[in-house]
Every structure is written in structure tokens, then in C-alpha cells.
Tab-separated table of C-alpha atoms and ligand atoms in Angstrom:
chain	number	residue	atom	x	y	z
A	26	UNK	CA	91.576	113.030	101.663
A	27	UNK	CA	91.931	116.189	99.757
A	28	UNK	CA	92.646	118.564	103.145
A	29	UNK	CA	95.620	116.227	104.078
A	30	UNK	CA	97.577	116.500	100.835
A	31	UNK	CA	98.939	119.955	101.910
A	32	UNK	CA	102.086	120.915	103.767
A	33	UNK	CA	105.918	119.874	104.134
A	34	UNK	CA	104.745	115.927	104.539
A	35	UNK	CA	101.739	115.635	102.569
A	36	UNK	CA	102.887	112.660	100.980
A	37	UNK	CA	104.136	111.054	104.614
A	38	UNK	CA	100.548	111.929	105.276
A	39	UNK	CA	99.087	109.806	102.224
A	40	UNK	CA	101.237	106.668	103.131
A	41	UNK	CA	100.433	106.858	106.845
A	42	UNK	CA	96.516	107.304	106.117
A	43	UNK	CA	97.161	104.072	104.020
A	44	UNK	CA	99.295	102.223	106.349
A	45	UNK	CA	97.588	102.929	109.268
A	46	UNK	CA	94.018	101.873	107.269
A	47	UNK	CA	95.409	98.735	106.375
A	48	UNK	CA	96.591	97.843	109.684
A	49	UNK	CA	92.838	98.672	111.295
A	50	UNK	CA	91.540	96.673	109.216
A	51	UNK	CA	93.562	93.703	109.834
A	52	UNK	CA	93.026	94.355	113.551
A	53	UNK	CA	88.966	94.792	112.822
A	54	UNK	CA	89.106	91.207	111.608
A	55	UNK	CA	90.905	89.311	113.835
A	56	UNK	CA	89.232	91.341	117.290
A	57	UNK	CA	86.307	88.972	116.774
A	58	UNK	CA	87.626	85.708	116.005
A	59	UNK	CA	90.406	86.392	118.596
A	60	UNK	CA	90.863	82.980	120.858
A	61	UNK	CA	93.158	83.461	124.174
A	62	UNK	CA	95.152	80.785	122.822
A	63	UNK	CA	96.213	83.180	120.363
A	64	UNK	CA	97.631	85.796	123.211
A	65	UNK	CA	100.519	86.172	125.103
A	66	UNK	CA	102.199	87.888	127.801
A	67	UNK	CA	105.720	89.849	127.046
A	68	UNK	CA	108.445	89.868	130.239
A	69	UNK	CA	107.156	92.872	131.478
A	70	UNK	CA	103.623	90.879	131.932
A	71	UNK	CA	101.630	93.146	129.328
A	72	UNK	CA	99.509	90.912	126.690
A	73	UNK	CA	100.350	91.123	122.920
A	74	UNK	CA	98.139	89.504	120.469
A	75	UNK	CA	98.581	88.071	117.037
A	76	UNK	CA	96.973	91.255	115.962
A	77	UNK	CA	99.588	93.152	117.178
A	78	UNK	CA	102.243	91.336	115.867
A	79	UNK	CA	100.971	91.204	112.284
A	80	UNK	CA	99.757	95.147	112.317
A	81	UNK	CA	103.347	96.069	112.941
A	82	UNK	CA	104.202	93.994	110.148
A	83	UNK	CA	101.629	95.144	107.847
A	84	UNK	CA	102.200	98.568	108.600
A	85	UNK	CA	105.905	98.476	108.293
A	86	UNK	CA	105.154	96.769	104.363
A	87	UNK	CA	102.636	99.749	103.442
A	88	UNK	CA	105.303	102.461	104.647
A	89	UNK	CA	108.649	100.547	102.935
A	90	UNK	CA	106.198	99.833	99.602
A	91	UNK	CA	105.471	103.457	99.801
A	92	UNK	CA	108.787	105.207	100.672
A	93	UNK	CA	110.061	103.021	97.409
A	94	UNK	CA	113.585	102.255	98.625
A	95	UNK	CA	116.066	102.588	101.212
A	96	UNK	CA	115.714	101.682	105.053
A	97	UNK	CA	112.652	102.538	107.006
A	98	UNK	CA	113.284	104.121	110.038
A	99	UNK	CA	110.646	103.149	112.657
A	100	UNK	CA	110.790	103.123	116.197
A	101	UNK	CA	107.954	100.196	117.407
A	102	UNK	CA	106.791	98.688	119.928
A	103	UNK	CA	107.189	94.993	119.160
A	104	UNK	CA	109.724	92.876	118.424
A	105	UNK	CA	110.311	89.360	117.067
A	106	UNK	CA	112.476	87.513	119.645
A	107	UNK	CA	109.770	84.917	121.233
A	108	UNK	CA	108.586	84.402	117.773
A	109	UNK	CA	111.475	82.843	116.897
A	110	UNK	CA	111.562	80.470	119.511
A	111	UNK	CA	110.188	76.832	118.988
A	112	UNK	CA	107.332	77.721	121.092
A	113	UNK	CA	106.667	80.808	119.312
A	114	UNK	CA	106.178	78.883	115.811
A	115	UNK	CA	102.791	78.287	115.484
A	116	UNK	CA	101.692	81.938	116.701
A	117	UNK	CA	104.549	83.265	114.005
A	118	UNK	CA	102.849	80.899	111.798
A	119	UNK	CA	98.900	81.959	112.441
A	120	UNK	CA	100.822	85.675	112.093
A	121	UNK	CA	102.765	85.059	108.830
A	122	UNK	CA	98.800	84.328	107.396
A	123	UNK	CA	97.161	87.373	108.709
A	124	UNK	CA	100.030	89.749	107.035
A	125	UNK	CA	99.473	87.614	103.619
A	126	UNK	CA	95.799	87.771	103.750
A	127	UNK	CA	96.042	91.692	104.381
A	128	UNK	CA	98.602	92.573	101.858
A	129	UNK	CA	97.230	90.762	99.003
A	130	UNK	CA	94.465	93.079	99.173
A	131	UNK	CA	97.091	95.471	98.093
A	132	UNK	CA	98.840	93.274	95.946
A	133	UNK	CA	97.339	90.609	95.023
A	134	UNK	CA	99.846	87.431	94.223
A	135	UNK	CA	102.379	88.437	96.667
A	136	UNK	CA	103.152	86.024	99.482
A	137	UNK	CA	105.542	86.567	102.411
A	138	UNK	CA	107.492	83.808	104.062
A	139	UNK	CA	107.160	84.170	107.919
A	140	UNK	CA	111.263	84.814	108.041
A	141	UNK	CA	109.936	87.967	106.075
A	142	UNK	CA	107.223	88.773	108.204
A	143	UNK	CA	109.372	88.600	111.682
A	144	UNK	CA	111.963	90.542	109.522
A	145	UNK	CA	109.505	93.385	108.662
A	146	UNK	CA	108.095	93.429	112.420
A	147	UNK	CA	111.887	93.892	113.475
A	148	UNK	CA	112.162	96.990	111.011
A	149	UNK	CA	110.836	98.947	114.671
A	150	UNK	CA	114.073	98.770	116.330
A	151	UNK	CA	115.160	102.350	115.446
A	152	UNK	CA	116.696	104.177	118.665
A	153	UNK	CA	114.679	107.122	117.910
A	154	UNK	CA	116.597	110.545	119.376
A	155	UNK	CA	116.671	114.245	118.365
A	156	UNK	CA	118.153	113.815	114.877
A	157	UNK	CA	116.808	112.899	111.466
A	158	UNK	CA	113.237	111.380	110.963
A	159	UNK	CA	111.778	108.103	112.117
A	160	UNK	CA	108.289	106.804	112.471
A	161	UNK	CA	106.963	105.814	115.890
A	162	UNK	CA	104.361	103.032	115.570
A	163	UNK	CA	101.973	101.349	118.629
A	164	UNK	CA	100.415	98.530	116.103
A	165	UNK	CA	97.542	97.868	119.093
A	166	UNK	CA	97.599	100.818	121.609
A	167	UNK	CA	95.390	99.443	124.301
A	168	UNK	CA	95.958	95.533	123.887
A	169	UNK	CA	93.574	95.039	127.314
A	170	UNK	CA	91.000	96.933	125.417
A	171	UNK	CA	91.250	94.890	122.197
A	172	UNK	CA	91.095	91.622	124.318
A	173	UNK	CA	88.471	92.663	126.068
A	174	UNK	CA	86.345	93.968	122.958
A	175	UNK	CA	86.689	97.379	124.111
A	176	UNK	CA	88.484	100.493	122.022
A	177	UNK	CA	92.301	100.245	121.092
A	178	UNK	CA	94.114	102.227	118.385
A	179	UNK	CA	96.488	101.694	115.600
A	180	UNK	CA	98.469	104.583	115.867
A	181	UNK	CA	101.292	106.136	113.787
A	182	UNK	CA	103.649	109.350	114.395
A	183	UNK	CA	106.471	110.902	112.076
A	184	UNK	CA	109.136	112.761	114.564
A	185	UNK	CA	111.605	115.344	112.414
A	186	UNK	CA	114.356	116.749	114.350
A	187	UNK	CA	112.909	115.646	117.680
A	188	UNK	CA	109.616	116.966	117.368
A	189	UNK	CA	106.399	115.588	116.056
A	190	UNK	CA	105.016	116.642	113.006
A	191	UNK	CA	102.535	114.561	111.906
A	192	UNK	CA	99.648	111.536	113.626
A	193	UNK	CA	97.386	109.212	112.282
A	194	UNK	CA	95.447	107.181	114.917
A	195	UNK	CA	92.635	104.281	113.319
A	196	UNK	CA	89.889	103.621	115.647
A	197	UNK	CA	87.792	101.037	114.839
A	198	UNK	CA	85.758	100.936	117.750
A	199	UNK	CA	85.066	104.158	118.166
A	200	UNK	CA	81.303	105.628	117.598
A	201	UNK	CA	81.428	108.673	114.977
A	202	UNK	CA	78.961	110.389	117.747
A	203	UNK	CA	80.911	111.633	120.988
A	204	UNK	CA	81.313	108.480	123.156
A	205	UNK	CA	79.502	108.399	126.549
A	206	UNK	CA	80.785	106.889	129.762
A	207	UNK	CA	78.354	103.651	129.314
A	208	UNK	CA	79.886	102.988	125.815
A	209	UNK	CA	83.061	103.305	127.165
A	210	UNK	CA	82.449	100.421	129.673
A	211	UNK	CA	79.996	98.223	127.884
A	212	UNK	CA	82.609	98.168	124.707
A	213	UNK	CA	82.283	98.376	120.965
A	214	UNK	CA	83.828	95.475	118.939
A	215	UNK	CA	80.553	93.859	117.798
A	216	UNK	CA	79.962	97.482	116.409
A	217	UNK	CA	82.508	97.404	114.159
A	218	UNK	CA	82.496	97.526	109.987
A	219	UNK	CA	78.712	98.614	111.222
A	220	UNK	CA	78.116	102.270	109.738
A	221	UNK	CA	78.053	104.692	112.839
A	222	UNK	CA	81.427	103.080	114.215
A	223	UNK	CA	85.503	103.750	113.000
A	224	UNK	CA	87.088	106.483	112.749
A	225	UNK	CA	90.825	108.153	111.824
A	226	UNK	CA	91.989	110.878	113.075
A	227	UNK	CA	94.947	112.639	111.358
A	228	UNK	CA	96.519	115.860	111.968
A	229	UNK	CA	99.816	117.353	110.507
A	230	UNK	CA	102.116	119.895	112.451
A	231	UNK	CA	100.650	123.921	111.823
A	232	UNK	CA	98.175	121.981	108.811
A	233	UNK	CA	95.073	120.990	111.445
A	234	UNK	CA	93.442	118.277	113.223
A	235	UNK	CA	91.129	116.136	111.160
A	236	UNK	CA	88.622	113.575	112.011
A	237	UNK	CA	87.042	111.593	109.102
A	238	UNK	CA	85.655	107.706	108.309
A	239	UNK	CA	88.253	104.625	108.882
A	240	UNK	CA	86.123	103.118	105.899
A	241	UNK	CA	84.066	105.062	103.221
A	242	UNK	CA	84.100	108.377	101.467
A	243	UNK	CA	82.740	110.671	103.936
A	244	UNK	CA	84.815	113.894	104.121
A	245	UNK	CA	87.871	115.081	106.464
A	246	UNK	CA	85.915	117.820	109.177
A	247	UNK	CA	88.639	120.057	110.427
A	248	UNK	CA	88.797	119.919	114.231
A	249	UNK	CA	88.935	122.981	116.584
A	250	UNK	CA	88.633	122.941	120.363
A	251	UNK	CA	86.474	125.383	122.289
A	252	UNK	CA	88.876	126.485	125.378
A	253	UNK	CA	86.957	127.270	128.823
A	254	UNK	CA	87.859	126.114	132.199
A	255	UNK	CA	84.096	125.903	133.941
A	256	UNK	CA	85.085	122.208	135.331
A	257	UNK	CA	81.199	121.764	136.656
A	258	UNK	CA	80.815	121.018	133.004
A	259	UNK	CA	83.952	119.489	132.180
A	260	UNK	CA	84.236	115.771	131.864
A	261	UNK	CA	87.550	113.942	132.265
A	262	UNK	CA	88.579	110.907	130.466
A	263	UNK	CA	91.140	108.006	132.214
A	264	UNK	CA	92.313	104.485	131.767
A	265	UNK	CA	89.781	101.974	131.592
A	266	UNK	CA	92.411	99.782	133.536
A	267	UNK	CA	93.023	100.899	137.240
A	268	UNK	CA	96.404	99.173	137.061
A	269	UNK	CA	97.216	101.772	134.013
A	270	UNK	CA	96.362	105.148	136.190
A	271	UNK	CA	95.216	105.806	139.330
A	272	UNK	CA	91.811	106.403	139.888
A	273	UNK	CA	91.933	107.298	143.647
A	274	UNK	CA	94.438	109.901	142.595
A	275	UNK	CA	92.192	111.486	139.505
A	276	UNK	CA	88.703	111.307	142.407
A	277	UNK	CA	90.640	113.657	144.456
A	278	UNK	CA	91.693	116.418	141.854
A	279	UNK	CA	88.359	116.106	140.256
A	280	UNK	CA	86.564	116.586	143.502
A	281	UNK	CA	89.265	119.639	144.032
A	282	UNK	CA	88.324	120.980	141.380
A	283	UNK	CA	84.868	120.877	141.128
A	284	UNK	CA	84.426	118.281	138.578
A	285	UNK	CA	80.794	116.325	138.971
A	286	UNK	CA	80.654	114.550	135.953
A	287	UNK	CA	81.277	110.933	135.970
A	288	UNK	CA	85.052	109.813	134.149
A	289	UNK	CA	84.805	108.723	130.504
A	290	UNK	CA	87.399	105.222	130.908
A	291	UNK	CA	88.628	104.272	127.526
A	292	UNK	CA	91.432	102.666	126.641
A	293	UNK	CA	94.215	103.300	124.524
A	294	UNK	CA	95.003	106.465	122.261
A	295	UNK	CA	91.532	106.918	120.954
A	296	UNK	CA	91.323	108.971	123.981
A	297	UNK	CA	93.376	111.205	122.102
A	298	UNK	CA	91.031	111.363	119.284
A	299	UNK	CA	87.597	111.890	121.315
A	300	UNK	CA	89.258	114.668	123.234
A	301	UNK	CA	90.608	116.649	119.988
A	302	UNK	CA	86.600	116.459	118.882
A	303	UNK	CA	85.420	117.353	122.163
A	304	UNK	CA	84.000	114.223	123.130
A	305	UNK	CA	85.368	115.224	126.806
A	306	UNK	CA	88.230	118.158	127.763
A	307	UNK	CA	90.604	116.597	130.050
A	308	UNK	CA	92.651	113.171	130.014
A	309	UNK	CA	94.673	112.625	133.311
A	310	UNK	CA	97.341	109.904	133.349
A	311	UNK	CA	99.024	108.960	136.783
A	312	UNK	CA	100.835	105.411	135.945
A	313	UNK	CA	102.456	103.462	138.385
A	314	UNK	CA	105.807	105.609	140.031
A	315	UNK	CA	108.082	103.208	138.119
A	316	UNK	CA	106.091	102.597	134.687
A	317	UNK	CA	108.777	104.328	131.782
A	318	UNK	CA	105.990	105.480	129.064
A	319	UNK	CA	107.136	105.005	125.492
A	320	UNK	CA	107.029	107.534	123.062
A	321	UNK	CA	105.018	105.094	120.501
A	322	UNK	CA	102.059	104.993	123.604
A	323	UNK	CA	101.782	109.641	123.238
A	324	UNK	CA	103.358	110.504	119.867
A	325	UNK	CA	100.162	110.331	117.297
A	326	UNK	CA	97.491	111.478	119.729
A	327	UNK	CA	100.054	114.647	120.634
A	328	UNK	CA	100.054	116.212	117.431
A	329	UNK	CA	96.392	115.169	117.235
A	330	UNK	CA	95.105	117.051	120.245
A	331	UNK	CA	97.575	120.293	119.733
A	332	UNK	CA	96.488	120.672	115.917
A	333	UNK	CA	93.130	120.801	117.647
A	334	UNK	CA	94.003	123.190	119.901
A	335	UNK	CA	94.993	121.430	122.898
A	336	UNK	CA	97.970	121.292	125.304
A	337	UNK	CA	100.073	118.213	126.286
A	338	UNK	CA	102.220	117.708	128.920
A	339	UNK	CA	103.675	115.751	132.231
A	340	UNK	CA	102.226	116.706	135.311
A	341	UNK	CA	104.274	119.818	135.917
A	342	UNK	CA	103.627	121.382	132.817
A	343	UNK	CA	106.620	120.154	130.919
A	344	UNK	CA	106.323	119.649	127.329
A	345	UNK	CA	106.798	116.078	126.078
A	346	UNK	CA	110.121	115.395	124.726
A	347	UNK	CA	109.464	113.178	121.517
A	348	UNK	CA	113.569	113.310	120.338
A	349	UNK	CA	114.761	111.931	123.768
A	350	UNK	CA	114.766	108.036	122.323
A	351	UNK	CA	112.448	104.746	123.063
A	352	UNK	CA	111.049	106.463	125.939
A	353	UNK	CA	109.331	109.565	127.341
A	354	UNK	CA	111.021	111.041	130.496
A	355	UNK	CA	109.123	113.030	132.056
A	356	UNK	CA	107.533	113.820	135.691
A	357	UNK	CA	105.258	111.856	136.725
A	358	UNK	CA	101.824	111.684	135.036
A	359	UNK	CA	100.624	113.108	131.560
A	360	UNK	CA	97.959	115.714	131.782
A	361	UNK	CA	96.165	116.998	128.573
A	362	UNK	CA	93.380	119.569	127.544
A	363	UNK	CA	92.792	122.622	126.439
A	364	UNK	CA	94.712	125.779	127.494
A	365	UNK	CA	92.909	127.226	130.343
A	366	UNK	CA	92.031	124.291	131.711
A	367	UNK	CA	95.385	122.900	131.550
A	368	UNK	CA	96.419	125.837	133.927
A	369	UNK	CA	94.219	124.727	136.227
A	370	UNK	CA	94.877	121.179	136.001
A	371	UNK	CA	98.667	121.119	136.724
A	372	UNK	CA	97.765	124.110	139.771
A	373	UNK	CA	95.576	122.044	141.224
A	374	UNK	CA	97.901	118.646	141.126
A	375	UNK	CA	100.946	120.780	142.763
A	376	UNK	CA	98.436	121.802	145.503
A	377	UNK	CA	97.962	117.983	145.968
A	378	UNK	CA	100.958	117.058	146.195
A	379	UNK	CA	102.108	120.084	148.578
A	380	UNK	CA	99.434	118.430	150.866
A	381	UNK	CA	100.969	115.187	150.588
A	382	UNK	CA	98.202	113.486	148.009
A	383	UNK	CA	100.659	111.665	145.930
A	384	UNK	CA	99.483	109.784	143.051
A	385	UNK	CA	100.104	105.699	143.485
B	29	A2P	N1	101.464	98.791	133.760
B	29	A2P	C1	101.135	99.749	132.911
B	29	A2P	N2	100.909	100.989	133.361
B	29	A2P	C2	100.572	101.956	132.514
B	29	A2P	N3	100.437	101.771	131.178
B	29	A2P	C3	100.658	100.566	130.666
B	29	A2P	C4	100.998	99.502	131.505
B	29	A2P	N4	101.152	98.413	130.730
B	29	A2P	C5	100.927	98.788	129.461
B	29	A2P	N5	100.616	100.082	129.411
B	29	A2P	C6	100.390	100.847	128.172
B	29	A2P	O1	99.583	101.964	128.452
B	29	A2P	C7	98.716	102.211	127.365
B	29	A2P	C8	97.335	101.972	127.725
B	29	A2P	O2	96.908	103.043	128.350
B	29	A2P	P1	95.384	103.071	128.616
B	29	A2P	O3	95.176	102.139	129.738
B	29	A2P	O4	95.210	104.494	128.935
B	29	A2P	O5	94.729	102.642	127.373
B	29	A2P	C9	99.007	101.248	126.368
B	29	A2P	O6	99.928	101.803	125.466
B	29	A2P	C10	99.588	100.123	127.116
B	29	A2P	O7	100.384	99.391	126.299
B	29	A2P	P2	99.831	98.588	125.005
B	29	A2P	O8	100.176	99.439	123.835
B	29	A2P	O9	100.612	97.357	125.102
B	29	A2P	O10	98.384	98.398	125.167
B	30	MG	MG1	101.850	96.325	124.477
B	31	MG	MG1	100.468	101.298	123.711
B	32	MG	MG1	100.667	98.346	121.829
């Protein structure tokens, strides 16, 4: 841990490393044992889980235990509404367990009613916006990928004054060796708690990019991307789920670009994490025209990948604007890498489009 305890929010670091360890853990447990009983879909037809119900909960009690008083300030992406319904009982119920069994790990003896669990999941309702501080949580980034035992990531941002300053994304799932394309698709979740699988990555604005165990001792190894643009060796990473980014789209500008190497699909924000290691150099996001992305979906794995040397942006080269509120606007698709690359990248999309190969 010793490399993170430097800089301006060393000890946001600490509690996020915490928070964010607890939360996997939680998630780690229930992935297994999860029956499809025990998920839901939100209006906007997306699933949400017990999991990710109680991680936002759990992680909310690590960083208000930790902060030691006064209001935390978290934007998040759930909320407690169909909980409270009398449908939503028993789930709030089965929920209201999973936060008690994880915190008394911490705290042993201490036992949360469920109004104090739905209370503590509504704690993410923060606007978010250029001013002041906040923490931007996704409790399961990549619910389709924990249903489906693939990857997903717990994943926690701190934005100061509109910009991002520090990430901390738990992977479970994810193989300590660079991930290949067949992992990617066969998934992980049997894996997990097994040594060779889980890792954090945690990186803190101008301090680094760090990759180290989710569980264990093993040290922190500073991460630092090699930049080159040679895209016969470059291999891009994508959605797992079609209906997330379009594939057709990212075949063309591959194929314009001389890419040959088959995509690395994974979902969720650990995509973040295998690129700032180097597992693969690109990750192309075209979502449907009128998907809004969220800021709690980029925020972590931003910070991540630039410590490491890498550049973030929409598809037109536009920074991401973190201090804008809930959501990211931005042009249409999110392309990351590293620099030269990235040149290339949003050229080559602009060409494209100019003749008339607009993503979905
Ligand atoms: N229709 C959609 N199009 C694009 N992204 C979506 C859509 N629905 C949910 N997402 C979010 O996109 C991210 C997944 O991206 P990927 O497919 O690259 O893993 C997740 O944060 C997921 O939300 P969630 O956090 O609920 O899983
Ligand atoms: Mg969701
Ligand atoms: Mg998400
Ligand atoms: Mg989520």
C-alpha cells in the first residue's frame, strides 16, 4: 500500500482502497450463488442485481466510517425507489443481509436495519458539477458481465473542482496475467478467490498508475505504457455486449487501419485496467446514438489509464468533462489509448464518417 500513501489525497486513497475492497468482496461472494430470481430490470431495461444494490451500500458505509463525520458526497449509480415498494421487500430484505454480513467483518456486532441500508444506498444522489468534491461510484460496472459470470468492476472516482484526481477499480475476475480474447469470452467467475485471479487498480492524479492484488500482500507495480502506433500489432478491446457498442462500426476502422488481431470483448471498466498494463492498446466505444453515458461508467478507469500514460477522450478528440453533472456529454463514442495511437484513432474515425460510415 505504501506507494499510494503519497500526494494531496493519500488518505482519500486509503479509504477508497478499503471501500472499494470491501465492496469486491461482497460482490465475489454473491457472483456464484447469484439466482435470477434475485435480479431485476431498472426502467431503462438494464439488469441490477442484489450485488449491486448492497455494494453501493457497503461502499457508501466504508467511505462515511472513514471520512468520520459530516455528509458524504457521492454521485452513484443506484438508487432505492423500487426497493421500497411492496414488491421490492424481499430483495431489500436478501440486500439488508448481504451489507450486515460484509460490514461485520469490519465491525463486528454492528447490525443495520434495511431503512438504514436503502438510506446509505440513497447517499449517491449528489448532482455532481464543477465545484467542490464528490465521489462517483458504479457499485457493479458491467452487471451483464457479472450475470453472466464474466468480468465486472467495482469502481470508485474522487472528482475535485471538476476534474478527476484519483480511481480505484476492484476486479475480481480478472487474471493477474494479461487477459486473452478466449478468457474474455469463456469468463472467469469460477476463478475467483483462486490465486492467479483479482486485481485493483489504483492511480492518483500526477502520483501514478498502480496495479496490485484485490486480496493478499503482494506489492503495488507502478504502471507505464509503451506508446507506438504499429496497429498490425495492436489489439483493440470492445464491449462484450453488441447492444453496448457497435461492432460493425469498430470491424471497419480496424480493417482501415490495419488492425489483424482479433478484439479482446470484456465487459465493464476492467477494460480500463488491462489497457493501463498493456494487456491490449486501444478500447473503442460507439454506444447506441441516444445512450447518455454516466460519469460513474468512465471516471475511475480515466485517471487509471492517463496515470499510465494514456489518453481519453470522445470520438473527436475532446477531453471528457467529469464536472459537467450525472452525465458525460460528449460526441459520440469514447476512444482511448496511448498518444500516438490515439492520433490515429480519432483520424481515421473522421475519415469514416466523411465517407458516410456512421457508427449505429
Ligand atoms: N444500452 C447500453 N448501451 C451502452 N452501455 C450501456 C447500456 N446499458 C448499460 N450500459 C452501461 O455500459 C457499461 C458497460 O459497458 P461494457 O459493455 O463496455 O461493459 C456499463 O456501465 C453498463 O451499465 P452497468 O454499470 O449497469 O453495467
Ligand atoms: Mg446498471
Ligand atoms: Mg456501469
Ligand atoms: Mg453499474
Amino acid at each position: 500500500m505504501q506507494v499510494l500513501e503519497r500526494g494531496k489525497y493519500a488518505s482519500a486513497m486509503k479509504r477508497a482502497c478499503e471501500a472499494v475492497r470491501l465492496g469486491s468482496a461482497l460482490c465475489q461472494n454473491v457472483q456464484l450463488q447469484l439466482k435470477q430470481a434475485e435480479a431485476a430490470s431498472k426502467s431503462d431495461k438494464s439488469p441490477v442485481t442484489i450485488a449491486d444494490y448492497a455494494t453501493q451500500a457497503v461502499v457508501a458505509w466504508s467511505l462515511q466510517r472513514g471520512q468520520g463525520g459530516g455528509p458524504l458526497q457521492m454521485v452513484a449509480e443506484e438508487d432505492s425507489e423500487d426497493l421500497r415498494t411492496e414488491e421490492g421487500a424481499s430483495m431489500a430484505d436478501r440486500i439488508t443481509e448481504l451489507v450486515n454480513n460484509a460490514v461485520a467483518a469490519v465491525e463486528p456486532g454492528s447490525n443495520l436495519s434495511r431503512q438504514q441500508v436503502l438510506d446509505l444506498i440513497d447517499l449517491g444522489q449528489h448532482q455532481g458539477g464543477p465545484e467542490g468534491s464528490f465521489w462517483v461510484l458504479d457499485p457493479i460496472d458491467g452487471t451483464r458481465g457479472f450475470v453472466g459470470m464474466r468480468q465486472y468492476a467495482v469502481c470508485l472516482g474522487l472528482v475535485d473542482q471538476g476534474q478527476v484526481v484519483l480511481g480505484v477499480l476492484g476486479c475480481p475476475n480478472l487474471p493477474v496475467e494479461p487477459i486473452t480474447p478466449e478468457q474474455g469470452e469463456a469468463g472467469a467467475a469460477e476463478h475467483a478467490g483462486e490465486p492467479g485471479y483479482g486485481c485493483m487498480f489504483a492511480a492518483q492524479l500526477h502520483e501514478g498508475s498502480f496495479v496490485g492484488p484485490l486480496q493478499g500482500d503482494a506489492p503495488w507495480q507502478e504502471l507505464q505504457l509503451t506508446d507506438h502506433s504499429d496497429f498490425s500489432h495492436i489489439r483493440f478491446m470492445e464491449s462484450y455486449e453488441k447492444g453496448h457498442s457497435d461492432h460493425s462500426f469498430t470491424a471497419k476502422l480496424a480493417k482501415a487501419l490495419g488492425i489483424t488481431k482479433a478484439p479482446l470483448r470484456l465487459d465493464s471498466q476492467a477494460k480500463y485496467g488491462a489497457l493501463a498494463r498493456g494487456d491490449a492498446a486501444v478500447i473503442l466505444r460507439f454506444p447506441n446514438r441516444n445512450y447518455r453515458e454516466k460519469i460513474w461508467d468512465h471516471c475511475a478507469g480515466a485517471v487509471i489509464v492517463q496515470e499510465a500514460g494514456g489518453i481519453i477522450s470522445d470520438a473527436a478528440g475532446t477531453p471528457l468533462g467529469f464536472g459537467r453533472g450525472r452525465w458525460l456529454d460528449l460526441d459520440k463514442g469514447i476512444v482511448t489509448s496511448t498518444p500516438k495511437a490515439h492520433a490515429a484513432l480519432i483520424k481515421a474515425i473522421a475519415q469514416l464518417v466523411q465517407e458516410g460510415h456512421e457508427p449505429a
